[in-house]
PDB file of C-alpha atoms and ligand atoms in Angstrom:
ATOM      1  CA  MET Q1046     -68.800  12.385  66.981  1.00 32.00           C
ATOM      2  CA  ALA Q1047     -71.972  12.988  65.002  1.00 34.00           C
ATOM      3  CA  PHE Q1048     -70.805  10.440  62.472  1.00 38.00           C
ATOM      4  CA  ASP Q1049     -70.283   7.927  65.255  1.00 38.00           C
ATOM      5  CA  ASN Q1050     -73.792   8.481  66.578  1.00 43.00           C
ATOM      6  CA  ASP Q1051     -75.405   7.924  63.216  1.00 47.00           C
ATOM      7  CA  MET Q1052     -73.469   4.822  62.378  1.00 55.00           C
ATOM      8  CA  GLY Q1053     -75.673   2.181  63.949  1.00 72.00           C
ATOM      9  CA  ASP Q1054     -79.035   3.742  63.210  1.00 91.00           C
ATOM     10  CA  PHE Q1055     -81.685   2.469  60.872  1.00 95.00           C
ATOM     11  CA  THR Q1056     -85.324   3.170  60.060  1.00 96.00           C
ATOM     12  CA  THR Q1057     -87.931   0.745  58.749  1.00 96.00           C
ATOM     13  CA  ASP Q1058     -91.630  -0.065  58.800  1.00 97.00           C
ATOM     14  CA  ALA Q1059     -92.569  -2.453  61.583  1.00 97.00           C
ATOM     15  CA  ILE Q1060     -95.574  -4.425  62.843  1.00 97.00           C
ATOM     16  CA  LEU Q1061     -95.770  -4.711  66.619  1.00 96.00           C
ATOM     17  CA  LEU Q1062     -95.931  -8.431  67.496  1.00 96.00           C
ATOM     18  CA  ARG Q1063     -95.384  -8.444  71.235  1.00 95.00           C
ATOM     19  CA  LYS Q1064     -94.547  -6.106  74.104  1.00 93.00           C
ATOM     20  CA  ILE Q1065     -93.376  -6.870  77.607  1.00 94.00           C
ATOM     21  CA  GLU Q1066     -93.010  -4.393  80.452  1.00 92.00           C
ATOM     22  CA  TYR Q1067     -89.460  -4.081  81.731  1.00 93.00           C
ATOM     23  CA  GLY Q1068     -89.080  -2.342  85.041  1.00 91.00           C
ATOM     24  CA  ASP Q1069     -91.289   0.666  85.737  1.00 90.00           C
ATOM     25  CA  HIS Q1070     -90.667   2.685  82.594  1.00 90.00           C
ATOM     26  CA  ASP Q1071     -89.306   0.520  79.780  1.00 92.00           C
ATOM     27  CA  LEU Q1072     -90.772  -1.893  77.277  1.00 93.00           C
ATOM     28  CA  ILE Q1073     -89.206  -4.792  75.408  1.00 95.00           C
ATOM     29  CA  ILE Q1074     -90.898  -4.959  72.018  1.00 96.00           C
ATOM     30  CA  THR Q1075     -90.810  -7.572  69.262  1.00 97.00           C
ATOM     31  CA  PHE Q1076     -91.400  -6.157  65.783  1.00 97.00           C
ATOM     32  CA  LEU Q1077     -91.684  -7.727  62.366  1.00 98.00           C
ATOM     33  CA  THR Q1078     -89.876  -5.193  60.198  1.00 97.00           C
ATOM     34  CA  ARG Q1079     -89.820  -4.810  56.440  1.00 97.00           C
ATOM     35  CA  ASP Q1080     -86.018  -4.490  56.190  1.00 95.00           C
ATOM     36  CA  LYS Q1081     -84.561  -6.400  59.162  1.00 95.00           C
ATOM     37  CA  GLY Q1082     -87.037  -9.220  59.723  1.00 96.00           C
ATOM     38  CA  LYS Q1083     -88.084  -9.982  63.282  1.00 97.00           C
ATOM     39  CA  ILE Q1084     -86.251  -7.889  65.869  1.00 96.00           C
ATOM     40  CA  CYS Q1085     -86.465  -7.421  69.605  1.00 96.00           C
ATOM     41  CA  VAL Q1086     -85.806  -3.876  70.863  1.00 96.00           C
ATOM     42  CA  MET Q1087     -85.646  -1.959  74.111  1.00 94.00           C
ATOM     43  CA  ALA Q1088     -87.870   1.106  74.350  1.00 93.00           C
ATOM     44  CA  LYS Q1089     -86.487   3.178  77.190  1.00 91.00           C
ATOM     45  CA  ASN Q1090     -88.982   5.369  79.021  1.00 88.00           C
ATOM     46  CA  ALA Q1091     -91.639   4.235  76.575  1.00 85.00           C
ATOM     47  CA  LYS Q1092     -94.475   4.740  79.021  1.00 77.00           C
ATOM     48  CA  LYS Q1093     -93.670   8.453  79.447  1.00 79.00           C
ATOM     49  CA  SER Q1094     -92.229   9.539  76.112  1.00 76.00           C
ATOM     50  CA  VAL Q1095     -95.366  10.414  74.188  1.00 71.00           C
ATOM     51  CA  ARG Q1096     -93.343  12.657  71.910  1.00 76.00           C
ATOM     52  CA  ARG Q1097     -90.818  10.022  70.843  1.00 82.00           C
ATOM     53  CA  PHE Q1098     -93.338   7.188  70.595  1.00 82.00           C
ATOM     54  CA  SER Q1099     -96.494   8.379  68.897  1.00 73.00           C
ATOM     55  CA  GLY Q1100     -99.572   6.221  69.292  1.00 67.00           C
ATOM     56  CA  ALA Q1101     -99.884   3.838  72.198  1.00 69.00           C
ATOM     57  CA  MET Q1102     -97.598   1.160  70.745  1.00 84.00           C
ATOM     58  CA  ASP Q1103    -100.510  -1.225  70.560  1.00 89.00           C
ATOM     59  CA  LEU Q1104    -100.388  -4.809  69.360  1.00 92.00           C
ATOM     60  CA  PHE Q1105    -100.601  -5.267  65.572  1.00 95.00           C
ATOM     61  CA  SER Q1106    -100.052  -1.550  64.898  1.00 95.00           C
ATOM     62  CA  VAL Q1107     -97.792  -0.576  61.989  1.00 96.00           C
ATOM     63  CA  ASN Q1108     -95.154   2.021  62.819  1.00 95.00           C
ATOM     64  CA  HIS Q1109     -92.263   3.699  61.135  1.00 95.00           C
ATOM     65  CA  ILE Q1110     -89.474   3.066  63.620  1.00 95.00           C
ATOM     66  CA  GLN Q1111     -85.996   4.433  64.159  1.00 95.00           C
ATOM     67  CA  CYS Q1112     -83.524   2.229  66.016  1.00 95.00           C
ATOM     68  CA  ALA Q1113     -79.894   2.264  67.096  1.00 94.00           C
ATOM     69  CA  PHE Q1114     -77.624  -0.733  67.444  1.00 89.00           C
ATOM     70  CA  PRO Q1115     -75.779  -0.846  70.780  1.00 85.00           C
ATOM     71  CA  LYS Q1116     -72.475   0.973  70.513  1.00 82.00           C
ATOM     72  CA  LYS Q1117     -70.355  -0.432  73.326  1.00 80.00           C
ATOM     73  CA  ASN Q1118     -71.765  -3.796  74.333  1.00 78.00           C
ATOM     74  CA  LYS Q1119     -72.545  -5.630  71.090  1.00 75.00           C
ATOM     75  CA  GLU Q1120     -74.567  -8.207  73.004  1.00 79.00           C
ATOM     76  CA  ALA Q1121     -76.937  -5.530  74.327  1.00 85.00           C
ATOM     77  CA  MET Q1122     -80.363  -5.007  72.799  1.00 92.00           C
ATOM     78  CA  ILE Q1123     -81.170  -2.705  69.908  1.00 94.00           C
ATOM     79  CA  ASN Q1124     -82.538   0.618  71.181  1.00 94.00           C
ATOM     80  CA  LEU Q1125     -85.833   1.937  69.903  1.00 95.00           C
ATOM     81  CA  CYS Q1126     -85.321   5.700  69.472  1.00 93.00           C
ATOM     82  CA  GLN Q1127     -88.523   6.894  67.860  1.00 92.00           C
ATOM     83  CA  THR Q1128     -91.784   5.617  66.360  1.00 93.00           C
ATOM     84  CA  VAL Q1129     -94.396   7.211  64.128  1.00 93.00           C
ATOM     85  CA  LEU Q1130     -97.739   5.428  63.985  1.00 93.00           C
ATOM     86  CA  GLU Q1131     -98.810   4.556  60.443  1.00 93.00           C
ATOM     87  CA  ASN Q1132    -101.846   2.369  61.083  1.00 93.00           C
ATOM     88  CA  GLY Q1133    -103.380   1.416  64.422  1.00 92.00           C
ATOM     89  CA  PHE Q1134    -105.913  -1.063  62.959  1.00 92.00           C
ATOM     90  CA  SER Q1135    -108.554  -0.057  65.481  1.00 88.00           C
ATOM     91  CA  HIS Q1136    -111.161  -2.448  63.997  1.00 89.00           C
ATOM     92  CA  ILE Q1137    -108.930  -5.319  65.007  1.00 93.00           C
ATOM     93  CA  ARG Q1138    -108.128  -4.213  68.527  1.00 88.00           C
ATOM     94  CA  TYR Q1139    -111.699  -3.336  69.486  1.00 91.00           C
ATOM     95  CA  ASP Q1140    -113.068  -6.678  68.276  1.00 94.00           C
ATOM     96  CA  VAL Q1141    -112.276  -9.685  70.437  1.00 95.00           C
ATOM     97  CA  VAL Q1142    -112.616 -12.269  67.638  1.00 95.00           C
ATOM     98  CA  ASN Q1143    -110.446 -10.271  65.225  1.00 96.00           C
ATOM     99  CA  THR Q1144    -107.931  -9.844  68.044  1.00 96.00           C
ATOM    100  CA  ALA Q1145    -107.928 -13.619  68.591  1.00 97.00           C
ATOM    101  CA  TYR Q1146    -107.136 -14.252  64.908  1.00 97.00           C
ATOM    102  CA  ALA Q1147    -104.458 -11.553  64.728  1.00 97.00           C
ATOM    103  CA  SER Q1148    -102.877 -12.904  67.929  1.00 97.00           C
ATOM    104  CA  TYR Q1149    -102.674 -16.367  66.388  1.00 97.00           C
ATOM    105  CA  TRP Q1150    -100.960 -15.037  63.235  1.00 98.00           C
ATOM    106  CA  THR Q1151     -98.487 -12.952  65.222  1.00 97.00           C
ATOM    107  CA  GLU Q1152     -97.710 -15.980  67.418  1.00 96.00           C
ATOM    108  CA  ILE Q1153     -96.939 -18.042  64.285  1.00 96.00           C
ATOM    109  CA  VAL Q1154     -94.622 -15.276  63.051  1.00 96.00           C
ATOM    110  CA  THR Q1155     -93.003 -14.831  66.480  1.00 94.00           C
ATOM    111  CA  GLN Q1156     -92.388 -18.555  66.965  1.00 92.00           C
ATOM    112  CA  TRP Q1157     -91.324 -19.425  63.450  1.00 91.00           C
ATOM    113  CA  LEU Q1158     -89.140 -16.609  62.118  1.00 94.00           C
ATOM    114  CA  GLU Q1159     -85.463 -16.318  62.899  1.00 93.00           C
ATOM    115  CA  ASP Q1160     -84.325 -13.060  64.508  1.00 94.00           C
ATOM    116  CA  GLY Q1161     -82.761 -10.486  62.206  1.00 92.00           C
ATOM    117  CA  LYS Q1162     -83.386 -12.315  58.927  1.00 94.00           C
ATOM    118  CA  ALA Q1163     -85.184 -10.033  56.463  1.00 95.00           C
ATOM    119  CA  GLN Q1164     -88.286 -11.643  54.919  1.00 95.00           C
ATOM    120  CA  PRO Q1165     -90.113  -8.764  53.220  1.00 96.00           C
ATOM    121  CA  ASP Q1166     -92.661 -11.115  51.598  1.00 96.00           C
ATOM    122  CA  ILE Q1167     -93.795 -12.321  55.036  1.00 97.00           C
ATOM    123  CA  PHE Q1168     -93.943  -8.721  56.271  1.00 98.00           C
ATOM    124  CA  GLU Q1169     -96.174  -7.873  53.286  1.00 97.00           C
ATOM    125  CA  LEU Q1170     -98.379 -10.916  53.918  1.00 97.00           C
ATOM    126  CA  LEU Q1171     -99.007 -10.068  57.569  1.00 98.00           C
ATOM    127  CA  TYR Q1172     -99.502  -6.375  56.754  1.00 97.00           C
ATOM    128  CA  THR Q1173    -102.031  -7.189  54.013  1.00 96.00           C
ATOM    129  CA  ALA Q1174    -103.889  -9.704  56.190  1.00 96.00           C
ATOM    130  CA  LEU Q1175    -104.234  -7.152  59.019  1.00 97.00           C
ATOM    131  CA  GLU Q1176    -105.336  -4.491  56.541  1.00 96.00           C
ATOM    132  CA  MET Q1177    -107.996  -6.839  55.136  1.00 95.00           C
ATOM    133  CA  VAL Q1178    -109.369  -7.548  58.617  1.00 95.00           C
ATOM    134  CA  ASP Q1179    -109.418  -3.829  59.425  1.00 95.00           C
ATOM    135  CA  ASP Q1180    -111.274  -3.075  56.163  1.00 93.00           C
ATOM    136  CA  GLY Q1181    -113.888  -5.683  57.024  1.00 92.00           C
ATOM    137  CA  PHE Q1182    -114.925  -6.713  53.497  1.00 91.00           C
ATOM    138  CA  ILE Q1183    -113.748 -10.307  53.741  1.00 92.00           C
ATOM    139  CA  PRO Q1184    -114.673 -12.634  56.635  1.00 93.00           C
ATOM    140  CA  THR Q1185    -111.743 -12.883  59.050  1.00 95.00           C
ATOM    141  CA  GLU Q1186    -111.861 -16.702  59.019  1.00 95.00           C
ATOM    142  CA  VAL Q1187    -111.225 -16.665  55.251  1.00 95.00           C
ATOM    143  CA  ILE Q1188    -108.337 -14.182  55.680  1.00 95.00           C
ATOM    144  CA  SER Q1189    -106.943 -16.566  58.299  1.00 97.00           C
ATOM    145  CA  LEU Q1190    -106.920 -19.495  55.835  1.00 97.00           C
ATOM    146  CA  LEU Q1191    -105.229 -17.243  53.309  1.00 96.00           C
ATOM    147  CA  PHE Q1192    -102.622 -16.067  55.814  1.00 97.00           C
ATOM    148  CA  GLN Q1193    -101.788 -19.545  57.086  1.00 97.00           C
ATOM    149  CA  ILE Q1194    -101.432 -21.324  53.763  1.00 96.00           C
ATOM    150  CA  ARG Q1195     -99.398 -18.506  52.213  1.00 96.00           C
ATOM    151  CA  PHE Q1196     -97.220 -18.188  55.299  1.00 96.00           C
ATOM    152  CA  MET Q1197     -96.334 -21.885  55.068  1.00 95.00           C
ATOM    153  CA  ARG Q1198     -95.553 -21.580  51.361  1.00 95.00           C
ATOM    154  CA  LEU Q1199     -93.305 -18.537  51.904  1.00 95.00           C
ATOM    155  CA  SER Q1200     -91.560 -20.465  54.690  1.00 92.00           C
ATOM    156  CA  GLY Q1201     -90.950 -23.388  52.323  1.00 91.00           C
ATOM    157  CA  PHE Q1202     -93.458 -25.790  53.894  1.00 91.00           C
ATOM    158  CA  SER Q1203     -96.433 -25.637  51.575  1.00 91.00           C
ATOM    159  CA  PRO Q1204     -98.819 -28.490  52.307  1.00 93.00           C
ATOM    160  CA  GLY Q1205     -99.294 -30.840  49.316  1.00 94.00           C
ATOM    161  CA  LEU Q1206    -102.964 -30.640  48.380  1.00 95.00           C
ATOM    162  CA  ASP Q1207    -103.008 -31.319  44.618  1.00 95.00           C
ATOM    163  CA  GLN Q1208    -102.311 -35.053  44.393  1.00 96.00           C
ATOM    164  CA  CYS Q1209    -102.163 -38.240  46.455  1.00 96.00           C
ATOM    165  CA  ASP Q1210     -98.749 -38.310  48.072  1.00 94.00           C
ATOM    166  CA  THR Q1211     -98.454 -42.097  47.598  1.00 94.00           C
ATOM    167  CA  CYS Q1212     -99.866 -42.957  44.124  1.00 96.00           C
ATOM    168  CA  HIS Q1213     -99.553 -39.389  42.746  1.00 97.00           C
ATOM    169  CA  THR Q1214    -103.092 -39.400  41.324  1.00 96.00           C
ATOM    170  CA  ASN Q1215    -104.341 -35.832  40.809  1.00 96.00           C
ATOM    171  CA  ILE Q1216    -107.144 -35.157  43.307  1.00 96.00           C
ATOM    172  CA  GLU Q1217    -109.514 -34.437  40.368  1.00 94.00           C
ATOM    173  CA  ASP Q1218    -109.093 -38.071  39.287  1.00 96.00           C
ATOM    174  CA  VAL Q1219    -109.412 -39.634  42.733  1.00 95.00           C
ATOM    175  CA  ASP Q1220    -112.660 -41.613  42.878  1.00 93.00           C
ATOM    176  CA  SER Q1221    -113.783 -40.234  46.226  1.00 94.00           C
ATOM    177  CA  ALA Q1222    -115.246 -36.984  47.520  1.00 95.00           C
ATOM    178  CA  ARG Q1223    -112.736 -36.743  50.350  1.00 96.00           C
ATOM    179  CA  LEU Q1224    -109.034 -37.341  50.917  1.00 96.00           C
ATOM    180  CA  TRP Q1225    -107.009 -37.914  54.044  1.00 95.00           C
ATOM    181  CA  PHE Q1226    -104.692 -35.086  55.106  1.00 94.00           C
ATOM    182  CA  ASP Q1227    -101.710 -36.340  57.091  1.00 91.00           C
ATOM    183  CA  PHE Q1228    -100.619 -33.651  59.591  1.00 88.00           C
ATOM    184  CA  LYS Q1229     -97.062 -34.917  59.934  1.00 83.00           C
ATOM    185  CA  ALA Q1230     -96.323 -35.255  56.223  1.00 86.00           C
ATOM    186  CA  GLY Q1231     -98.439 -32.203  55.320  1.00 91.00           C
ATOM    187  CA  ARG Q1232     -99.786 -34.152  52.323  1.00 94.00           C
ATOM    188  CA  VAL Q1233    -103.099 -35.610  51.145  1.00 95.00           C
ATOM    189  CA  VAL Q1234    -103.494 -39.349  50.559  1.00 95.00           C
ATOM    190  CA  CYS Q1235    -106.353 -40.993  48.618  1.00 96.00           C
ATOM    191  CA  PRO Q1236    -108.627 -43.438  50.507  1.00 94.00           C
ATOM    192  CA  GLN Q1237    -107.190 -46.471  48.643  1.00 93.00           C
ATOM    193  CA  CYS Q1238    -103.618 -45.599  49.603  1.00 93.00           C
ATOM    194  CA  LYS Q1239    -104.613 -44.707  53.138  1.00 90.00           C
ATOM    195  CA  GLY Q1240    -106.108 -48.198  53.506  1.00 86.00           C
ATOM    196  CA  ARG Q1241    -102.753 -49.714  52.565  1.00 83.00           C
ATOM    197  CA  ILE Q1242    -100.681 -47.663  54.994  1.00 71.00           C
ATOM    198  CA  ILE Q1243     -99.745 -49.627  58.078  1.00 65.00           C
ATOM    199  CA  PRO Q1244     -99.964 -47.296  61.070  1.00 63.00           C
ATOM    200  CA  VAL Q1245     -96.549 -46.715  62.609  1.00 60.00           C
ATOM    201  CA  GLN Q1246     -96.381 -46.985  66.376  1.00 58.00           C
ATOM    202  CA  GLU Q1247     -94.759 -43.797  67.561  1.00 57.00           C
ATOM    203  CA  PRO Q1248     -94.259 -42.479  71.058  1.00 55.00           C
ATOM    204  CA  ALA Q1249     -96.835 -39.861  71.960  1.00 54.00           C
ATOM    205  CA  GLY Q1250     -95.533 -36.400  71.071  1.00 57.00           C
ATOM    206  CA  PRO Q1251     -96.880 -33.068  72.301  1.00 57.00           C
ATOM    207  CA  PHE Q1252    -100.136 -33.866  70.492  1.00 58.00           C
ATOM    208  CA  GLY Q1253    -100.610 -37.361  71.941  1.00 57.00           C
ATOM    209  CA  ALA Q1254    -100.803 -40.636  70.060  1.00 52.00           C
ATOM    210  CA  GLY Q1255    -103.305 -41.150  67.250  1.00 56.00           C
ATOM    211  CA  PHE Q1256    -103.571 -37.448  66.336  1.00 54.00           C
ATOM    212  CA  ARG Q1257    -102.376 -37.786  62.797  1.00 80.00           C
ATOM    213  CA  GLY Q1258    -104.753 -36.318  60.213  1.00 89.00           C
ATOM    214  CA  CYS Q1259    -108.267 -35.452  59.048  1.00 91.00           C
ATOM    215  CA  TRP Q1260    -110.615 -36.065  56.090  1.00 94.00           C
ATOM    216  CA  VAL Q1261    -110.994 -33.089  53.731  1.00 96.00           C
ATOM    217  CA  SER Q1262    -113.303 -32.685  50.734  1.00 96.00           C
ATOM    218  CA  LYS Q1263    -111.858 -32.108  47.258  1.00 96.00           C
ATOM    219  CA  GLY Q1264    -113.701 -28.795  46.983  1.00 95.00           C
ATOM    220  CA  THR Q1265    -111.961 -27.434  50.091  1.00 96.00           C
ATOM    221  CA  LEU Q1266    -108.558 -28.653  48.860  1.00 96.00           C
ATOM    222  CA  LYS Q1267    -109.071 -26.887  45.522  1.00 94.00           C
ATOM    223  CA  GLN Q1268    -110.141 -23.650  47.209  1.00 94.00           C
ATOM    224  CA  LEU Q1269    -107.118 -23.738  49.527  1.00 95.00           C
ATOM    225  CA  SER Q1270    -104.797 -24.293  46.549  1.00 93.00           C
ATOM    226  CA  TRP Q1271    -106.397 -21.364  44.776  1.00 92.00           C
ATOM    227  CA  ILE Q1272    -106.004 -18.853  47.641  1.00 92.00           C
ATOM    228  CA  ASN Q1273    -102.424 -20.066  48.051  1.00 92.00           C
ATOM    229  CA  THR Q1274    -101.321 -18.966  44.606  1.00 89.00           C
ATOM    230  CA  VAL Q1275    -103.748 -16.320  43.314  1.00 89.00           C
ATOM    231  CA  GLU Q1276    -102.857 -12.605  43.460  1.00 87.00           C
ATOM    232  CA  MET Q1277    -103.671 -11.223  46.908  1.00 82.00           C
ATOM    233  CA  ALA Q1278    -106.020  -8.592  45.456  1.00 81.00           C
ATOM    234  CA  ARG Q1279    -108.200 -11.330  43.908  1.00 84.00           C
ATOM    235  CA  ALA Q1280    -108.081 -13.792  46.795  1.00 79.00           C
ATOM    236  CA  GLY Q1281    -110.995 -12.143  48.559  1.00 75.00           C
ATOM    237  CA  ARG Q1282    -113.373 -13.016  45.739  1.00 80.00           C
ATOM    238  CA  ILE Q1283    -113.524 -16.688  46.554  1.00 80.00           C
ATOM    239  CA  LYS Q1284    -116.618 -17.783  48.448  1.00 86.00           C
ATOM    240  CA  PHE Q1285    -116.010 -20.435  51.072  1.00 90.00           C
ATOM    241  CA  SER Q1286    -119.006 -22.376  52.349  1.00 92.00           C
ATOM    242  CA  PRO Q1287    -119.219 -22.684  56.168  1.00 94.00           C
ATOM    243  CA  ALA Q1288    -118.283 -26.386  55.785  1.00 94.00           C
ATOM    244  CA  ALA Q1289    -115.218 -25.533  53.683  1.00 95.00           C
ATOM    245  CA  ILE Q1290    -114.127 -22.902  56.208  1.00 96.00           C
ATOM    246  CA  GLN Q1291    -114.396 -25.456  58.985  1.00 95.00           C
ATOM    247  CA  GLU Q1292    -112.408 -28.083  57.061  1.00 95.00           C
ATOM    248  CA  GLY Q1293    -109.765 -25.539  56.101  1.00 96.00           C
ATOM    249  CA  GLU Q1294    -109.464 -24.388  59.717  1.00 95.00           C
ATOM    250  CA  THR Q1295    -109.116 -27.957  61.009  1.00 93.00           C
ATOM    251  CA  LEU Q1296    -106.470 -28.731  58.392  1.00 94.00           C
ATOM    252  CA  LEU Q1297    -104.307 -25.618  58.788  1.00 96.00           C
ATOM    253  CA  GLU Q1298    -104.759 -25.055  62.523  1.00 95.00           C
ATOM    254  CA  SER Q1299    -103.602 -28.659  63.067  1.00 92.00           C
ATOM    255  CA  PHE Q1300    -100.880 -28.792  60.413  1.00 93.00           C
ATOM    256  CA  ILE Q1301     -99.083 -25.608  61.509  1.00 94.00           C
ATOM    257  CA  PRO Q1302     -98.750 -26.359  65.272  1.00 90.00           C
ATOM    258  CA  PHE Q1303     -97.925 -29.974  64.365  1.00 88.00           C
ATOM    259  CA  HIS Q1304     -95.226 -28.819  61.971  1.00 88.00           C
ATOM    260  CA  ILE Q1305     -93.776 -26.204  64.321  1.00 88.00           C
ATOM    261  CA  GLY Q1306     -93.975 -28.778  67.125  1.00 87.00           C
ATOM    262  CA  ARG Q1307     -95.745 -26.843  69.834  1.00 86.00           C
ATOM    263  CA  HIS Q1308     -99.157 -25.783  71.050  1.00 89.00           C
ATOM    264  CA  PHE Q1309    -100.230 -22.176  70.549  1.00 93.00           C
ATOM    265  CA  ASN Q1310    -101.876 -20.357  73.445  1.00 94.00           C
ATOM    266  CA  SER Q1311    -103.447 -17.943  70.984  1.00 96.00           C
ATOM    267  CA  LEU Q1312    -105.072 -20.872  69.172  1.00 95.00           C
ATOM    268  CA  LYS Q1313    -106.679 -22.127  72.389  1.00 95.00           C
ATOM    269  CA  PHE Q1314    -108.094 -18.623  72.879  1.00 95.00           C
ATOM    270  CA  LEU Q1315    -109.285 -18.485  69.261  1.00 96.00           C
ATOM    271  CA  HIS Q1316    -111.057 -21.868  69.593  1.00 95.00           C
ATOM    272  CA  LYS Q1317    -112.734 -20.670  72.778  1.00 95.00           C
ATOM    273  CA  MET Q1318    -113.920 -17.460  71.072  1.00 92.00           C
ATOM    274  CA  ARG Q1319    -115.271 -19.390  68.093  1.00 91.00           C
ATOM    275  CA  SER Q1320    -117.180 -21.835  70.270  1.00 90.00           C
ATOM    276  CA  GLU Q1321    -118.921 -18.905  71.958  1.00 87.00           C
ATOM    277  CA  ILE Q1322    -120.109 -17.165  68.790  1.00 77.00           C
TER     278      ILE Q1322
HETATM  279 ZN1   ZN P2232    -103.245 -42.748  46.326  1.00 78.60          ZN
END
């Protein structure tokens, strides 16, 4: 019998992405785990069991969790048995702007990742990004650029920022300070090639007609390429000018929702917060 009980159990590190109240006592929690990818679990009696669930199970917190697969009904949810808080990231949760950024990243992860598919590199990326915000040495808006561009690369959708997508001229050799970034293609195009492209009439999607790209300076493109590939520990050394941050934000915060094909509520909140600073 003991053997049977242990069979479906597993432990892993997990970042809390989302929690929903279920009835009076239970919680349904979405975690990004190191070993099992994104999982949705049922935490029975979570609001009362302080002993089993240490910490308050706050958003973005990192926990060591113990879970059990359902034994009888295989369609039922995974049960969360126990959690031990590893890092509560209090500097994120008590700062409304940091919370807005972290909410945006966790919404990307929640919307984009398949359930139950282990992606330890994405777990590490989110963990490191949250840790960097909590440490407070690097501006959160720079960490956000770093998170977004690396997330897209790890997901296999790295935007093409090094050369013109049409004539393949390296951006260094393009005779212009700025290039056009096409949101749909996720690629830059030089001004000459952009002039030759005949706009395609498409039905208005979730983003409306005409919302197709933005101009970005070469300097910003080079900095984004650099933070995409450099070791994480060195990425914080790059200095973005306020203009480069703004261009990078426009590019990535348009490209990602465009690519995923939906609007992000967390992004609306983030834009509102930024406009009020
Ligand atoms: Zn070109």
